[in-house]
Amino acid sequence: MKKLMYLNRRQLIIIGMIAFAGCYLLMLLQHNLTNNPAPFDVGGMALVALSGALFITAAVFLRGYLLYRRQTQIFAQPGVPEFLEKYHFTTAKMGGNSLTMLAQEVWAGELNGFPIHLFSNPARPKHLVAFIGLEIPAEEKQKFARMLPLFEGSDVLIGPAGAFKTVQVSTEIEETLTLVIEVLKEQGYLPKKTTHEHHH
């Protein structure tokens, strides 16, 4: 929990400030629209706005915490820690690009030269998802603006930045991803160049 708060400390403060200002302005607006003869109680309303802001911030954090806990459980499934260690995966920050979705700590590494991020699928929480970074040509990015299967009947989905594959059986993570990468190579896809890649 501390790690999640630290990862999102700035975002949580911003959410709290926006929620406070929003609650306060709504009450001020309502006071003026109803032509309330009583003077606007600045101190009292600030306390109410603060309570509202704390509630909203706590709700956003709880949502993020549930995803964080779920991911921790998924990464501890049989076969996953061994895979992460074997290929020297490291933790990376992912998400947090919308105010209500907190950034999460995920695993990032490489398999056969292809960059991979592993995380939990928010739609199917018990499954691990691998995102494989690909060099998608500019003319194809439009085609993959909405994610499409790699080929008809495939459960590998291609988006504008790469491929997504749900790993159904955690103990088969290495075999599953190796096979997916082979299929991607056969289809002519190249790995996305990472910033730490060595150029010969």
mmCIF file of C-alpha atoms in Angstrom:
data_model
loop_
_atom_site.group_PDB
_atom_site.id
_atom_site.type_symbol
_atom_site.label_atom_id
_atom_site.label_comp_id
_atom_site.label_asym_id
_atom_site.label_seq_id
_atom_site.Cartn_x
_atom_site.Cartn_y
_atom_site.Cartn_z
ATOM 1 C CA MET A 1 0.000 0.000 0.000
ATOM 2 C CA LYS A 2 2.854 2.398 0.899
ATOM 3 C CA LYS A 3 4.499 1.670 -2.467
ATOM 4 C CA LEU A 4 1.264 2.494 -4.343
ATOM 5 C CA MET A 5 0.885 5.750 -2.394
ATOM 6 C CA TYR A 6 4.519 6.679 -3.093
ATOM 7 C CA LEU A 7 4.141 5.881 -6.819
ATOM 8 C CA ASN A 8 1.072 8.133 -7.035
ATOM 9 C CA ARG A 9 1.813 10.756 -4.376
ATOM 10 C CA ARG A 10 1.640 13.694 -6.792
ATOM 11 C CA GLN A 11 -1.464 12.381 -8.542
ATOM 12 C CA LEU A 12 -3.332 11.804 -5.250
ATOM 13 C CA ILE A 13 -2.561 15.382 -4.129
ATOM 14 C CA ILE A 14 -3.833 16.747 -7.480
ATOM 15 C CA ILE A 15 -7.025 14.616 -7.260
ATOM 16 C CA GLY A 16 -7.614 15.902 -3.715
ATOM 17 C CA MET A 17 -7.104 19.550 -4.716
ATOM 18 C CA ILE A 18 -9.392 19.280 -7.770
ATOM 19 C CA ALA A 19 -12.067 17.465 -5.726
ATOM 20 C CA PHE A 20 -11.860 20.115 -2.960
ATOM 21 C CA ALA A 21 -12.144 23.013 -5.424
ATOM 22 C CA GLY A 22 -14.989 21.253 -7.260
ATOM 23 C CA CYS A 23 -16.995 20.559 -4.082
ATOM 24 C CA TYR A 24 -16.430 24.104 -2.793
ATOM 25 C CA LEU A 25 -17.456 25.770 -6.084
ATOM 26 C CA LEU A 26 -20.556 23.570 -6.392
ATOM 27 C CA MET A 27 -21.712 24.599 -2.897
ATOM 28 C CA LEU A 28 -20.980 28.269 -3.623
ATOM 29 C CA LEU A 29 -22.931 28.031 -6.888
ATOM 30 C CA GLN A 30 -25.850 26.281 -5.205
ATOM 31 C CA HIS A 31 -25.880 28.946 -2.428
ATOM 32 C CA ASN A 32 -26.038 31.756 -5.019
ATOM 33 C CA LEU A 33 -28.599 30.045 -7.315
ATOM 34 C CA THR A 34 -31.043 29.392 -4.477
ATOM 35 C CA ASN A 35 -30.773 33.072 -3.430
ATOM 36 C CA ASN A 36 -30.048 31.921 0.089
ATOM 37 C CA PRO A 37 -30.394 34.999 2.347
ATOM 38 C CA ALA A 38 -27.937 33.570 4.911
ATOM 39 C CA PRO A 39 -24.281 34.554 4.340
ATOM 40 C CA PHE A 40 -22.060 31.888 2.807
ATOM 41 C CA ASP A 41 -20.269 30.108 5.667
ATOM 42 C CA VAL A 42 -16.741 29.908 4.247
ATOM 43 C CA GLY A 43 -15.219 27.852 7.095
ATOM 44 C CA GLY A 44 -18.093 25.377 7.389
ATOM 45 C CA MET A 45 -18.294 24.839 3.636
ATOM 46 C CA ALA A 46 -14.504 24.401 3.419
ATOM 47 C CA LEU A 47 -14.806 21.559 5.959
ATOM 48 C CA VAL A 48 -17.600 19.927 3.938
ATOM 49 C CA ALA A 49 -15.537 20.325 0.725
ATOM 50 C CA LEU A 50 -12.512 18.816 2.503
ATOM 51 C CA SER A 51 -14.601 15.801 3.583
ATOM 52 C CA GLY A 52 -15.845 15.380 0.002
ATOM 53 C CA ALA A 53 -12.312 15.662 -1.381
ATOM 54 C CA LEU A 54 -11.000 13.051 1.083
ATOM 55 C CA PHE A 55 -13.833 10.671 0.177
ATOM 56 C CA ILE A 56 -13.199 11.026 -3.598
ATOM 57 C CA THR A 57 -9.410 10.621 -3.175
ATOM 58 C CA ALA A 58 -9.926 7.552 -0.955
ATOM 59 C CA ALA A 59 -12.295 5.997 -3.540
ATOM 60 C CA VAL A 60 -9.735 6.479 -6.347
ATOM 61 C CA PHE A 61 -6.986 5.043 -4.136
ATOM 62 C CA LEU A 62 -9.116 2.024 -3.151
ATOM 63 C CA ARG A 63 -9.774 1.231 -6.803
ATOM 64 C CA GLY A 64 -6.034 1.416 -7.530
ATOM 65 C CA TYR A 65 -5.196 -0.643 -4.433
ATOM 66 C CA LEU A 66 -7.526 -3.485 -5.460
ATOM 67 C CA LEU A 67 -5.760 -3.672 -8.852
ATOM 68 C CA TYR A 68 -2.353 -3.459 -7.122
ATOM 69 C CA ARG A 69 -3.217 -6.356 -4.775
ATOM 70 C CA ARG A 70 -4.572 -8.438 -7.655
ATOM 71 C CA GLN A 71 -1.384 -7.885 -9.676
ATOM 72 C CA THR A 72 0.786 -8.847 -6.687
ATOM 73 C CA GLN A 73 -1.125 -12.153 -6.442
ATOM 74 C CA ILE A 74 -0.787 -12.789 -10.205
ATOM 75 C CA PHE A 75 2.970 -12.130 -10.174
ATOM 76 C CA ALA A 76 3.298 -14.680 -7.343
ATOM 77 C CA GLN A 77 1.564 -17.467 -9.323
ATOM 78 C CA PRO A 78 3.590 -20.664 -9.950
ATOM 79 C CA GLY A 79 6.180 -20.204 -12.701
ATOM 80 C CA VAL A 80 5.955 -16.401 -12.878
ATOM 81 C CA PRO A 81 8.703 -15.426 -10.337
ATOM 82 C CA GLU A 82 11.068 -17.967 -11.921
ATOM 83 C CA PHE A 83 10.411 -16.509 -15.391
ATOM 84 C CA LEU A 84 10.967 -12.941 -14.142
ATOM 85 C CA GLU A 85 14.243 -13.916 -12.504
ATOM 86 C CA LYS A 86 15.509 -15.996 -15.442
ATOM 87 C CA TYR A 87 15.066 -13.110 -17.915
ATOM 88 C CA HIS A 88 16.105 -10.362 -15.443
ATOM 89 C CA PHE A 89 12.778 -8.491 -15.548
ATOM 90 C CA THR A 90 12.659 -5.303 -13.474
ATOM 91 C CA THR A 91 9.755 -3.300 -12.065
ATOM 92 C CA ALA A 92 8.430 -0.397 -14.122
ATOM 93 C CA LYS A 93 5.767 2.252 -13.652
ATOM 94 C CA MET A 94 2.793 1.954 -15.992
ATOM 95 C CA GLY A 95 -0.468 3.862 -16.383
ATOM 96 C CA GLY A 96 -1.536 6.869 -14.353
ATOM 97 C CA ASN A 97 -2.310 8.752 -17.561
ATOM 98 C CA SER A 98 -5.876 9.434 -16.410
ATOM 99 C CA LEU A 99 -6.707 11.173 -13.138
ATOM 100 C CA THR A 100 -8.902 8.365 -11.827
ATOM 101 C CA MET A 101 -6.544 5.494 -12.792
ATOM 102 C CA LEU A 102 -3.473 5.237 -10.595
ATOM 103 C CA ALA A 103 -0.088 4.222 -11.961
ATOM 104 C CA GLN A 104 0.831 0.618 -11.139
ATOM 105 C CA GLU A 105 4.108 -1.211 -10.720
ATOM 106 C CA VAL A 106 4.443 -3.822 -13.474
ATOM 107 C CA TRP A 107 7.316 -5.993 -14.756
ATOM 108 C CA ALA A 108 9.364 -5.091 -17.825
ATOM 109 C CA GLY A 109 12.029 -7.047 -19.648
ATOM 110 C CA GLU A 110 12.982 -8.710 -22.912
ATOM 111 C CA LEU A 111 12.469 -12.131 -24.470
ATOM 112 C CA ASN A 112 14.342 -12.998 -27.685
ATOM 113 C CA GLY A 113 14.978 -9.295 -28.328
ATOM 114 C CA PHE A 114 11.310 -8.251 -27.931
ATOM 115 C CA PRO A 115 10.444 -5.814 -25.106
ATOM 116 C CA ILE A 116 7.673 -7.153 -22.838
ATOM 117 C CA HIS A 117 5.540 -5.642 -20.075
ATOM 118 C CA LEU A 118 3.582 -7.980 -17.797
ATOM 119 C CA PHE A 119 0.509 -6.795 -15.896
ATOM 120 C CA SER A 120 -2.963 -7.805 -14.748
ATOM 121 C CA ASN A 121 -5.915 -7.577 -17.117
ATOM 122 C CA PRO A 122 -8.421 -5.129 -15.511
ATOM 123 C CA ALA A 123 -11.278 -6.785 -17.471
ATOM 124 C CA ARG A 124 -10.261 -10.356 -16.525
ATOM 125 C CA PRO A 125 -8.491 -9.850 -13.207
ATOM 126 C CA LYS A 126 -7.241 -13.396 -12.700
ATOM 127 C CA HIS A 127 -5.209 -13.384 -15.902
ATOM 128 C CA LEU A 128 -1.742 -12.138 -16.681
ATOM 129 C CA VAL A 129 -1.361 -10.010 -19.818
ATOM 130 C CA ALA A 130 1.848 -9.608 -21.783
ATOM 131 C CA PHE A 131 2.320 -6.505 -23.921
ATOM 132 C CA ILE A 132 4.986 -7.020 -26.601
ATOM 133 C CA GLY A 133 6.369 -3.772 -28.054
ATOM 134 C CA LEU A 134 6.469 -3.792 -31.850
ATOM 135 C CA GLU A 135 7.610 -1.414 -34.560
ATOM 136 C CA ILE A 136 4.251 -0.806 -36.259
ATOM 137 C CA PRO A 137 4.658 1.046 -39.577
ATOM 138 C CA ALA A 138 2.948 4.458 -39.633
ATOM 139 C CA GLU A 139 0.512 3.374 -42.381
ATOM 140 C CA GLU A 140 -0.601 0.397 -40.257
ATOM 141 C CA LYS A 141 -1.114 2.372 -37.031
ATOM 142 C CA GLN A 142 -4.431 3.686 -38.339
ATOM 143 C CA LYS A 143 -5.587 0.144 -39.115
ATOM 144 C CA PHE A 144 -4.785 -0.959 -35.558
ATOM 145 C CA ALA A 145 -6.318 2.107 -33.904
ATOM 146 C CA ARG A 146 -8.916 -0.338 -32.608
ATOM 147 C CA MET A 147 -7.190 -3.545 -31.624
ATOM 148 C CA LEU A 148 -7.418 -6.397 -34.126
ATOM 149 C CA PRO A 149 -6.462 -10.103 -33.937
ATOM 150 C CA LEU A 150 -3.044 -10.946 -35.411
ATOM 151 C CA PHE A 151 -4.911 -13.132 -37.911
ATOM 152 C CA GLU A 152 -8.412 -14.586 -37.993
ATOM 153 C CA GLY A 153 -9.070 -16.717 -34.926
ATOM 154 C CA SER A 154 -5.901 -15.559 -33.136
ATOM 155 C CA ASP A 155 -6.050 -14.555 -29.450
ATOM 156 C CA VAL A 156 -3.079 -12.214 -29.972
ATOM 157 C CA LEU A 157 -4.395 -8.666 -30.361
ATOM 158 C CA ILE A 158 -2.441 -5.985 -32.201
ATOM 159 C CA GLY A 159 -2.721 -2.307 -31.245
ATOM 160 C CA PRO A 160 -0.903 0.790 -32.516
ATOM 161 C CA ALA A 161 2.123 0.119 -30.252
ATOM 162 C CA GLY A 162 2.333 -3.670 -30.150
ATOM 163 C CA ALA A 163 0.698 -6.996 -29.326
ATOM 164 C CA PHE A 164 -1.316 -8.126 -26.305
ATOM 165 C CA LYS A 165 -1.477 -11.767 -25.228
ATOM 166 C CA THR A 166 -3.360 -13.153 -22.215
ATOM 167 C CA VAL A 167 -1.393 -15.906 -20.479
ATOM 168 C CA GLN A 168 -3.956 -18.485 -19.335
ATOM 169 C CA VAL A 169 -1.579 -20.883 -17.504
ATOM 170 C CA SER A 170 1.101 -19.148 -15.411
ATOM 171 C CA THR A 171 3.493 -22.130 -15.450
ATOM 172 C CA GLU A 172 3.573 -21.972 -19.266
ATOM 173 C CA ILE A 173 4.479 -18.282 -19.470
ATOM 174 C CA GLU A 174 7.871 -18.859 -21.131
ATOM 175 C CA GLU A 175 6.561 -21.346 -23.736
ATOM 176 C CA THR A 176 3.497 -19.161 -24.460
ATOM 177 C CA LEU A 177 5.464 -15.954 -25.028
ATOM 178 C CA THR A 178 8.261 -17.668 -26.997
ATOM 179 C CA LEU A 179 5.630 -19.113 -29.345
ATOM 180 C CA VAL A 180 3.843 -15.748 -29.723
ATOM 181 C CA ILE A 181 7.154 -14.046 -30.588
ATOM 182 C CA GLU A 182 7.900 -16.725 -33.223
ATOM 183 C CA VAL A 183 4.460 -16.140 -34.795
ATOM 184 C CA LEU A 184 4.981 -12.353 -34.748
ATOM 185 C CA LYS A 185 8.356 -12.796 -36.485
ATOM 186 C CA GLU A 186 6.742 -15.034 -39.132
ATOM 187 C CA GLN A 187 4.159 -12.292 -39.734
ATOM 188 C CA GLY A 188 7.015 -9.830 -40.343
ATOM 189 C CA TYR A 189 6.833 -7.815 -37.102
ATOM 190 C CA LEU A 190 10.008 -6.334 -35.639
ATOM 191 C CA PRO A 191 10.621 -5.578 -31.950
ATOM 192 C CA LYS A 192 10.263 -2.001 -30.758
ATOM 193 C CA LYS A 193 13.704 -0.521 -30.170
ATOM 194 C CA THR A 194 14.208 0.157 -26.484
ATOM 195 C CA THR A 195 16.199 3.105 -25.154
ATOM 196 C CA HIS A 196 18.793 0.895 -23.463
ATOM 197 C CA GLU A 197 19.377 -1.214 -26.556
ATOM 198 C CA HIS A 198 22.996 -1.528 -27.668
ATOM 199 C CA HIS A 199 23.670 -0.511 -31.254
ATOM 200 C CA HIS A 200 26.465 -2.399 -32.954
#
